[in-house]
GROMACS .gro file of C-alpha atoms in nm:
model
  412
    1UNK     CA    1   0.000   0.000   0.000
    2UNK     CA    2   0.121   0.351  -0.073
    3UNK     CA    3   0.181   0.588   0.216
    4UNK     CA    4  -0.053   0.840   0.057
    5UNK     CA    5  -0.350   0.607   0.068
    6UNK     CA    6  -0.601   0.670   0.342
    7UNK     CA    7  -0.785   0.372   0.481
    8UNK     CA    8  -1.002   0.305   0.782
    9UNK     CA    9  -1.105   0.020   1.010
   10UNK     CA   10  -1.352  -0.092   1.270
   11UNK     CA   11  -1.251  -0.104   1.626
   12UNK     CA   12  -1.068  -0.362   1.785
   13UNK     CA   13  -1.124  -0.635   2.216
   14UNK     CA   14  -1.358  -0.889   3.201
   15UNK     CA   15  -1.333  -0.987   3.528
   16UNK     CA   16  -1.060  -1.190   3.695
   17UNK     CA   17  -1.062  -1.567   3.724
   18UNK     CA   18  -0.797  -1.825   3.802
   19UNK     CA   19  -0.527  -1.824   3.538
   20UNK     CA   20  -0.611  -2.160   3.387
   21UNK     CA   21  -0.970  -2.219   3.495
   22UNK     CA   22  -1.246  -2.234   3.237
   23UNK     CA   23  -1.423  -1.940   3.399
   24UNK     CA   24  -1.762  -2.023   3.252
   25UNK     CA   25  -2.086  -1.883   3.382
   26UNK     CA   26  -2.432  -1.864   3.234
   27UNK     CA   27  -2.761  -1.694   3.301
   28UNK     CA   28  -2.950  -2.010   3.227
   29UNK     CA   29  -2.885  -2.382   3.220
   30UNK     CA   30  -3.085  -2.419   2.901
   31UNK     CA   31  -2.920  -2.442   2.561
   32UNK     CA   32  -3.047  -2.320   2.227
   33UNK     CA   33  -3.127  -2.672   2.116
   34UNK     CA   34  -3.302  -2.767   2.441
   35UNK     CA   35  -3.531  -2.466   2.485
   36UNK     CA   36  -3.571  -2.303   2.146
   37UNK     CA   37  -3.420  -1.988   2.298
   38UNK     CA   38  -3.105  -1.830   2.161
   39UNK     CA   39  -2.791  -1.905   2.361
   40UNK     CA   40  -2.508  -1.658   2.315
   41UNK     CA   41  -2.154  -1.751   2.416
   42UNK     CA   42  -1.915  -1.476   2.524
   43UNK     CA   43  -1.544  -1.556   2.491
   44UNK     CA   44  -1.340  -1.277   2.649
   45UNK     CA   45  -0.994  -1.242   2.811
   46UNK     CA   46  -1.053  -1.243   3.183
   47UNK     CA   47  -0.689  -1.341   3.250
   48UNK     CA   48  -0.356  -1.299   3.070
   49UNK     CA   49  -0.196  -1.007   2.887
   50UNK     CA   50  -0.525  -0.895   2.734
   51UNK     CA   51  -0.728  -0.897   3.054
   52UNK     CA   52  -0.725  -0.516   3.074
   53UNK     CA   53  -0.949  -0.517   2.766
   54UNK     CA   54  -1.202  -0.734   2.943
   55UNK     CA   55  -1.437  -0.534   3.163
   56UNK     CA   56  -1.577  -0.320   2.881
   57UNK     CA   57  -1.626  -0.620   2.653
   58UNK     CA   58  -1.816  -0.824   2.909
   59UNK     CA   59  -2.022  -0.520   3.009
   60UNK     CA   60  -2.109  -0.444   2.645
   61UNK     CA   61  -2.207  -0.808   2.592
   62UNK     CA   62  -2.441  -0.797   2.892
   63UNK     CA   63  -2.582  -0.456   2.794
   64UNK     CA   64  -2.666  -0.571   2.442
   65UNK     CA   65  -2.837  -0.887   2.568
   66UNK     CA   66  -3.034  -0.673   2.813
   67UNK     CA   67  -3.150  -0.447   2.528
   68UNK     CA   68  -3.244  -0.743   2.307
   69UNK     CA   69  -3.449  -0.902   2.584
   70UNK     CA   70  -3.614  -0.571   2.673
   71UNK     CA   71  -3.731  -0.545   2.312
   72UNK     CA   72  -3.896  -0.887   2.326
   73UNK     CA   73  -3.605  -1.125   2.287
   74UNK     CA   74  -3.551  -1.346   1.982
   75UNK     CA   75  -3.845  -1.534   1.832
   76UNK     CA   76  -4.043  -1.434   2.140
   77UNK     CA   77  -3.801  -1.596   2.387
   78UNK     CA   78  -3.545  -1.456   2.632
   79UNK     CA   79  -3.185  -1.481   2.516
   80UNK     CA   80  -2.961  -1.689   2.742
   81UNK     CA   81  -2.586  -1.638   2.785
   82UNK     CA   82  -2.268  -1.813   2.891
   83UNK     CA   83  -1.926  -1.650   2.933
   84UNK     CA   84  -1.584  -1.816   2.932
   85UNK     CA   85  -1.230  -1.689   2.977
   86UNK     CA   86  -1.032  -1.685   2.651
   87UNK     CA   87  -0.706  -1.566   2.817
   88UNK     CA   88  -0.428  -1.504   2.561
   89UNK     CA   89  -0.223  -1.693   2.304
   90UNK     CA   90   0.034  -1.794   2.566
   91UNK     CA   91  -0.236  -2.000   2.740
   92UNK     CA   92  -0.348  -2.224   2.455
   93UNK     CA   93  -0.491  -2.477   2.702
   94UNK     CA   94  -0.727  -2.208   2.830
   95UNK     CA   95  -0.821  -2.109   2.474
   96UNK     CA   96  -0.928  -2.469   2.413
   97UNK     CA   97  -1.098  -2.542   2.744
   98UNK     CA   98  -1.281  -2.211   2.738
   99UNK     CA   99  -1.435  -2.260   2.396
  100UNK     CA  100  -1.517  -2.623   2.476
  101UNK     CA  101  -1.708  -2.513   2.784
  102UNK     CA  102  -1.913  -2.277   2.567
  103UNK     CA  103  -1.979  -2.535   2.298
  104UNK     CA  104  -2.111  -2.768   2.567
  105UNK     CA  105  -2.390  -2.511   2.618
  106UNK     CA  106  -2.489  -2.551   2.250
  107UNK     CA  107  -2.477  -2.182   2.162
  108UNK     CA  108  -2.609  -2.031   1.842
  109UNK     CA  109  -2.299  -1.813   1.817
  110UNK     CA  110  -1.978  -1.734   2.009
  111UNK     CA  111  -1.876  -1.369   2.038
  112UNK     CA  112  -1.501  -1.306   2.094
  113UNK     CA  113  -1.205  -1.329   2.139
  114UNK     CA  114  -1.041  -0.995   2.060
  115UNK     CA  115  -0.709  -1.174   1.998
  116UNK     CA  116  -0.612  -1.288   1.648
  117UNK     CA  117  -0.389  -1.565   1.782
  118UNK     CA  118  -0.655  -1.697   2.018
  119UNK     CA  119  -0.910  -1.685   1.738
  120UNK     CA  120  -0.681  -1.895   1.519
  121UNK     CA  121  -0.651  -2.146   1.802
  122UNK     CA  122  -1.027  -2.198   1.841
  123UNK     CA  123  -1.223  -2.117   1.526
  124UNK     CA  124  -1.201  -2.473   1.388
  125UNK     CA  125  -1.355  -2.614   1.706
  126UNK     CA  126  -1.653  -2.383   1.669
  127UNK     CA  127  -1.684  -2.432   1.295
  128UNK     CA  128  -1.675  -2.808   1.342
  129UNK     CA  129  -1.980  -2.772   1.565
  130UNK     CA  130  -2.144  -2.540   1.309
  131UNK     CA  131  -2.127  -2.244   1.549
  132UNK     CA  132  -2.028  -1.903   1.408
  133UNK     CA  133  -1.754  -1.705   1.581
  134UNK     CA  134  -1.785  -1.326   1.564
  135UNK     CA  135  -1.462  -1.166   1.680
  136UNK     CA  136  -1.476  -0.816   1.823
  137UNK     CA  137  -1.104  -0.742   1.795
  138UNK     CA  138  -0.911  -1.004   1.596
  139UNK     CA  139  -0.760  -0.789   1.321
  140UNK     CA  140  -0.504  -1.012   1.151
  141UNK     CA  141  -0.543  -0.990   0.770
  142UNK     CA  142  -0.482  -1.367   0.753
  143UNK     CA  143  -0.825  -1.424   0.908
  144UNK     CA  144  -1.012  -1.273   0.612
  145UNK     CA  145  -1.228  -1.547   0.459
  146UNK     CA  146  -1.062  -1.815   0.671
  147UNK     CA  147  -1.387  -2.003   0.736
  148UNK     CA  148  -1.753  -1.968   0.641
  149UNK     CA  149  -1.840  -1.962   1.014
  150UNK     CA  150  -1.600  -1.678   1.100
  151UNK     CA  151  -1.709  -1.313   1.107
  152UNK     CA  152  -1.576  -1.000   1.272
  153UNK     CA  153  -1.713  -0.659   1.362
  154UNK     CA  154  -1.367  -0.506   1.330
  155UNK     CA  155  -1.178  -0.449   1.008
  156UNK     CA  156  -0.847  -0.625   0.934
  157UNK     CA  157  -0.522  -0.450   1.016
  158UNK     CA  158  -0.459  -0.351   0.657
  159UNK     CA  159  -0.668  -0.048   0.745
  160UNK     CA  160  -0.524   0.050   1.081
  161UNK     CA  161  -0.170  -0.016   0.960
  162UNK     CA  162  -0.208   0.217   0.664
  163UNK     CA  163  -0.351   0.492   0.884
  164UNK     CA  164  -0.069   0.455   1.138
  165UNK     CA  165   0.188   0.468   0.860
  166UNK     CA  166   0.033   0.787   0.731
  167UNK     CA  167   0.031   0.945   1.078
  168UNK     CA  168   0.401   0.864   1.130
  169UNK     CA  169   0.498   1.002   0.789
  170UNK     CA  170   0.287   1.317   0.827
  171UNK     CA  171   0.451   1.385   1.165
  172UNK     CA  172   0.785   1.415   0.986
  173UNK     CA  173   0.954   1.116   1.152
  174UNK     CA  174   1.277   1.032   0.971
  175UNK     CA  175   1.421   0.746   1.180
  176UNK     CA  176   1.168   0.504   1.328
  177UNK     CA  177   1.234   0.211   1.561
  178UNK     CA  178   0.967  -0.056   1.609
  179UNK     CA  179   0.924  -0.263   1.926
  180UNK     CA  180   0.685  -0.545   1.834
  181UNK     CA  181   0.602  -0.873   2.004
  182UNK     CA  182   0.603  -1.203   1.818
  183UNK     CA  183   0.227  -1.245   1.794
  184UNK     CA  184  -0.011  -1.281   1.500
  185UNK     CA  185  -0.149  -0.934   1.570
  186UNK     CA  186   0.189  -0.772   1.620
  187UNK     CA  187   0.375  -0.906   1.316
  188UNK     CA  188   0.073  -0.871   1.088
  189UNK     CA  189   0.019  -0.506   1.180
  190UNK     CA  190   0.391  -0.429   1.153
  191UNK     CA  191   0.400  -0.573   0.801
  192UNK     CA  192   0.129  -0.333   0.683
  193UNK     CA  193   0.296  -0.033   0.848
  194UNK     CA  194   0.636  -0.122   0.700
  195UNK     CA  195   0.481  -0.162   0.355
  196UNK     CA  196   0.294   0.168   0.392
  197UNK     CA  197   0.619   0.347   0.473
  198UNK     CA  198   0.820   0.176   0.197
  199UNK     CA  199   0.798   0.469  -0.046
  200UNK     CA  200   0.820   0.739   0.222
  201UNK     CA  201   1.112   0.931   0.371
  202UNK     CA  202   1.087   0.731   0.694
  203UNK     CA  203   1.388   0.509   0.763
  204UNK     CA  204   1.320   0.209   0.987
  205UNK     CA  205   1.635   0.183   1.200
  206UNK     CA  206   1.525  -0.115   1.410
  207UNK     CA  207   1.237  -0.363   1.424
  208UNK     CA  208   1.172  -0.423   1.056
  209UNK     CA  209   1.223  -0.795   1.119
  210UNK     CA  210   1.311  -0.821   1.491
  211UNK     CA  211   1.051  -0.914   1.756
  212UNK     CA  212   1.040  -0.981   2.129
  213UNK     CA  213   0.880  -1.272   2.314
  214UNK     CA  214   0.524  -1.197   2.436
  215UNK     CA  215   0.615  -1.350   2.774
  216UNK     CA  216   0.916  -1.119   2.820
  217UNK     CA  217   0.927  -0.925   3.147
  218UNK     CA  218   1.280  -0.780   3.142
  219UNK     CA  219   1.317  -0.524   2.864
  220UNK     CA  220   1.663  -0.392   2.953
  221UNK     CA  221   1.837  -0.545   2.652
  222UNK     CA  222   1.566  -0.447   2.405
  223UNK     CA  223   1.558  -0.086   2.522
  224UNK     CA  224   1.940  -0.066   2.507
  225UNK     CA  225   1.919  -0.181   2.146
  226UNK     CA  226   1.638   0.062   2.066
  227UNK     CA  227   1.836   0.351   2.215
  228UNK     CA  228   2.148   0.256   2.019
  229UNK     CA  229   1.954   0.279   1.692
  230UNK     CA  230   1.908   0.654   1.755
  231UNK     CA  231   1.542   0.680   1.649
  232UNK     CA  232   1.339   1.000   1.622
  233UNK     CA  233   1.037   0.801   1.743
  234UNK     CA  234   0.943   0.450   1.853
  235UNK     CA  235   0.636   0.253   1.749
  236UNK     CA  236   0.525   0.002   2.014
  237UNK     CA  237   0.299  -0.284   1.903
  238UNK     CA  238   0.217  -0.499   2.204
  239UNK     CA  239  -0.042  -0.563   2.472
  240UNK     CA  240   0.006  -0.517   2.847
  241UNK     CA  241   0.382  -0.569   2.805
  242UNK     CA  242   0.387  -0.201   2.710
  243UNK     CA  243   0.386  -0.088   3.073
  244UNK     CA  244   0.711  -0.263   3.160
  245UNK     CA  245   0.865  -0.162   2.827
  246UNK     CA  246   0.789   0.209   2.875
  247UNK     CA  247   0.917   0.200   3.234
  248UNK     CA  248   1.248   0.061   3.108
  249UNK     CA  249   1.260   0.334   2.843
  250UNK     CA  250   1.222   0.593   3.118
  251UNK     CA  251   1.499   0.434   3.324
  252UNK     CA  252   1.737   0.445   3.025
  253UNK     CA  253   1.656   0.805   2.939
  254UNK     CA  254   1.457   0.754   2.619
  255UNK     CA  255   1.214   1.036   2.534
  256UNK     CA  256   0.874   0.873   2.587
  257UNK     CA  257   0.694   1.172   2.436
  258UNK     CA  258   0.788   1.042   2.092
  259UNK     CA  259   0.599   0.712   2.093
  260UNK     CA  260   0.329   0.567   1.871
  261UNK     CA  261   0.084   0.309   2.008
  262UNK     CA  262  -0.183   0.092   1.846
  263UNK     CA  263  -0.518  -0.044   1.962
  264UNK     CA  264  -0.363  -0.337   2.151
  265UNK     CA  265  -0.192  -0.105   2.399
  266UNK     CA  266  -0.392   0.218   2.385
  267UNK     CA  267  -0.545   0.257   2.728
  268UNK     CA  268  -0.564   0.485   3.030
  269UNK     CA  269  -0.213   0.483   3.184
  270UNK     CA  270  -0.285   0.751   3.446
  271UNK     CA  271  -0.232   0.499   3.725
  272UNK     CA  272   0.084   0.351   3.574
  273UNK     CA  273   0.312   0.644   3.491
  274UNK     CA  274   0.391   0.989   3.629
  275UNK     CA  275   0.197   1.273   3.466
  276UNK     CA  276   0.328   1.375   3.125
  277UNK     CA  277   0.517   1.054   3.043
  278UNK     CA  278   0.306   0.991   2.730
  279UNK     CA  279   0.189   1.348   2.665
  280UNK     CA  280   0.150   1.416   2.294
  281UNK     CA  281   0.203   1.056   2.184
  282UNK     CA  282  -0.023   0.933   1.903
  283UNK     CA  283  -0.229   0.616   1.887
  284UNK     CA  284  -0.477   0.449   1.656
  285UNK     CA  285  -0.787   0.251   1.750
  286UNK     CA  286  -1.012   0.090   1.489
  287UNK     CA  287  -1.372   0.198   1.530
  288UNK     CA  288  -1.575   0.504   1.609
  289UNK     CA  289  -1.527   0.674   1.945
  290UNK     CA  290  -1.767   0.549   2.213
  291UNK     CA  291  -2.022   0.824   2.277
  292UNK     CA  292  -2.069   0.964   2.627
  293UNK     CA  293  -2.417   0.813   2.636
  294UNK     CA  294  -2.288   0.467   2.544
  295UNK     CA  295  -2.009   0.493   2.801
  296UNK     CA  296  -2.266   0.576   3.069
  297UNK     CA  297  -2.474   0.276   2.970
  298UNK     CA  298  -2.168   0.049   2.988
  299UNK     CA  299  -2.088   0.186   3.333
  300UNK     CA  300  -2.444   0.109   3.443
  301UNK     CA  301  -2.352  -0.256   3.391
  302UNK     CA  302  -2.003  -0.230   3.544
  303UNK     CA  303  -1.903   0.097   3.710
  304UNK     CA  304  -1.534  -0.003   3.711
  305UNK     CA  305  -1.500   0.014   3.332
  306UNK     CA  306  -1.250   0.276   3.215
  307UNK     CA  307  -1.150   0.143   2.873
  308UNK     CA  308  -1.402   0.120   2.586
  309UNK     CA  309  -1.181  -0.016   2.308
  310UNK     CA  310  -1.404  -0.304   2.192
  311UNK     CA  311  -1.732  -0.219   2.361
  312UNK     CA  312  -1.912  -0.107   2.044
  313UNK     CA  313  -1.786  -0.406   1.844
  314UNK     CA  314  -1.913  -0.642   2.113
  315UNK     CA  315  -2.251  -0.471   2.137
  316UNK     CA  316  -2.303  -0.483   1.760
  317UNK     CA  317  -2.199  -0.849   1.741
  318UNK     CA  318  -2.474  -0.940   1.989
  319UNK     CA  319  -2.738  -0.738   1.805
  320UNK     CA  320  -2.640  -0.879   1.465
  321UNK     CA  321  -2.656  -1.234   1.603
  322UNK     CA  322  -3.002  -1.178   1.748
  323UNK     CA  323  -3.129  -1.022   1.426
  324UNK     CA  324  -2.987  -1.307   1.217
  325UNK     CA  325  -3.168  -1.565   1.429
  326UNK     CA  326  -3.490  -1.362   1.414
  327UNK     CA  327  -3.469  -1.326   1.036
  328UNK     CA  328  -3.386  -1.693   0.985
  329UNK     CA  329  -3.659  -1.813   1.219
  330UNK     CA  330  -3.425  -2.041   1.418
  331UNK     CA  331  -3.148  -2.015   1.677
  332UNK     CA  332  -2.900  -2.275   1.546
  333UNK     CA  333  -2.556  -2.173   1.426
  334UNK     CA  334  -2.609  -2.256   1.059
  335UNK     CA  335  -2.919  -2.036   1.042
  336UNK     CA  336  -2.741  -1.747   1.213
  337UNK     CA  337  -2.438  -1.785   0.983
  338UNK     CA  338  -2.658  -1.777   0.674
  339UNK     CA  339  -2.843  -1.462   0.783
  340UNK     CA  340  -2.564  -1.247   0.931
  341UNK     CA  341  -2.469  -1.086   0.597
  342UNK     CA  342  -2.830  -0.996   0.518
  343UNK     CA  343  -2.906  -0.824   0.849
  344UNK     CA  344  -2.577  -0.632   0.821
  345UNK     CA  345  -2.707  -0.485   0.495
  346UNK     CA  346  -2.522  -0.695   0.239
  347UNK     CA  347  -2.845  -0.722   0.035
  348UNK     CA  348  -2.959  -0.365   0.097
  349UNK     CA  349  -3.275  -0.296   0.293
  350UNK     CA  350  -3.415  -0.037   0.530
  351UNK     CA  351  -3.163   0.120   0.766
  352UNK     CA  352  -3.229   0.081   1.139
  353UNK     CA  353  -3.019   0.175   1.443
  354UNK     CA  354  -3.144  -0.042   1.729
  355UNK     CA  355  -3.250  -0.400   1.784
  356UNK     CA  356  -3.603  -0.285   1.865
  357UNK     CA  357  -3.632  -0.083   1.545
  358UNK     CA  358  -3.479  -0.357   1.329
  359UNK     CA  359  -3.696  -0.624   1.490
  360UNK     CA  360  -4.014  -0.435   1.398
  361UNK     CA  361  -3.899  -0.412   1.036
  362UNK     CA  362  -3.819  -0.785   1.018
  363UNK     CA  363  -4.159  -0.871   1.165
  364UNK     CA  364  -4.322  -0.656   0.897
  365UNK     CA  365  -4.141  -0.855   0.629
  366UNK     CA  366  -3.881  -0.595   0.532
  367UNK     CA  367  -3.511  -0.640   0.464
  368UNK     CA  368  -3.284  -0.442   0.696
  369UNK     CA  369  -2.944  -0.277   0.724
  370UNK     CA  370  -2.841  -0.262   1.090
  371UNK     CA  371  -2.652   0.064   1.144
  372UNK     CA  372  -2.461  -0.016   1.460
  373UNK     CA  373  -2.244   0.173   1.704
  374UNK     CA  374  -1.920   0.083   1.525
  375UNK     CA  375  -2.008   0.255   1.199
  376UNK     CA  376  -1.896  -0.046   0.994
  377UNK     CA  377  -2.039  -0.135   0.656
  378UNK     CA  378  -2.214  -0.464   0.568
  379UNK     CA  379  -2.015  -0.787   0.579
  380UNK     CA  380  -1.826  -0.850   0.256
  381UNK     CA  381  -1.757  -1.187   0.092
  382UNK     CA  382  -1.478  -1.254   0.345
  383UNK     CA  383  -1.713  -1.173   0.635
  384UNK     CA  384  -1.511  -0.860   0.716
  385UNK     CA  385  -1.678  -0.520   0.747
  386UNK     CA  386  -1.686  -0.364   0.399
  387UNK     CA  387  -1.609  -0.021   0.540
  388UNK     CA  388  -1.500   0.109   0.875
  389UNK     CA  389  -1.345   0.385   1.085
  390UNK     CA  390  -1.006   0.443   1.249
  391UNK     CA  391  -0.980   0.679   1.542
  392UNK     CA  392  -0.656   0.873   1.587
  393UNK     CA  393  -0.584   0.966   1.949
  394UNK     CA  394  -0.339   1.188   2.139
  395UNK     CA  395  -0.232   1.121   2.498
  396UNK     CA  396  -0.292   1.407   2.742
  397UNK     CA  397  -0.085   1.513   3.043
  398UNK     CA  398  -0.252   1.248   3.258
  399UNK     CA  399  -0.145   0.974   3.014
  400UNK     CA  400  -0.500   0.917   2.892
  401UNK     CA  401  -0.580   0.876   2.520
  402UNK     CA  402  -0.802   1.157   2.392
  403UNK     CA  403  -0.985   1.133   2.060
  404UNK     CA  404  -0.837   1.362   1.797
  405UNK     CA  405  -0.995   1.276   1.464
  406UNK     CA  406  -1.148   0.994   1.260
  407UNK     CA  407  -1.041   0.846   0.926
  408UNK     CA  408  -1.302   0.653   0.732
  409UNK     CA  409  -1.287   0.444   0.418
  410UNK     CA  410  -1.336   0.115   0.239
  411UNK     CA  411  -1.178  -0.211   0.346
  412UNK     CA  412  -0.937  -0.332   0.078
   0.00000   0.00000   0.00000
């Protein structure tokens, strides 16, 4: 991709349980097959390096189910739920046991995980049981069209990567170092950014091929190497490892006001660093900014939520699943899979913004286009959003990301 191209993406995304427990809970012991009611499985990182993304995702899942049931449920019945801990890619046993615990509930669909690597570890299990997986944050381009039962409410990283590359170039960076962990998300996103900058004046002085281990806790050697490359700025692509990495940068005298972060590590760091440590740093997050009203509604479910990275993607995944079951007249996975594109607007139809509004249109025999909170377009042939948004953020003096502007466009 050329550095001058502007793209966009949908956003990328829990409570604490024992590190390797299945962590499954449900609002009802009934399954979809047993009761005729829709069972929704939630697969979110309650432990591991992605656990900080969890509370908003679980809260959004519960809020959406609450709204669906308040509007009359699906096919006249209350939607049931089960939630399991997906953890991260370094806990593959938990990936497997978590999804197995959900499949035992016979869900019509599984929503999550926000991790590309975790998604790759579990999608075949779900597909083999004819259960769709709708990821709310798995952005690896390699997942596009990977399985007929896989969908996502977030665009692939080809979009975010191009936007980040543009931001770096437009800021006038000449020598860029990249600190990236060896993870499907990290290396995939880096590839797009490197390709975007290929024809620019930005020289990548470190990290074009190098990675660090996702389980690393001592970043002394890496930071020494980064410093020796004499960069103007450093791009960090990681998850919660970012905290320890930035602290080591501070200890070695690196200017941490010249960093770039991505959706995997863009969060409120006010409780982690002294004021001003990240002031002025840029970040990108796929998806539209969560409105104040939506944030308040999320907090009504869980008042502790501070991060809203994948809340909208999770909410829309629930609503789309419910609408697909309603349109198809059944709650099994195959029916939901077959109807997800249609309710997203792939075949056109009347636009509607809430489950209640869309439900009324379906009951009146009309085709619909659900216009969700994420601002994504209908699912394309690869089951990716056909269009999406990328939010560009700036960190304030309290080390909190503040929305700056939005870039929108088509998914390549």
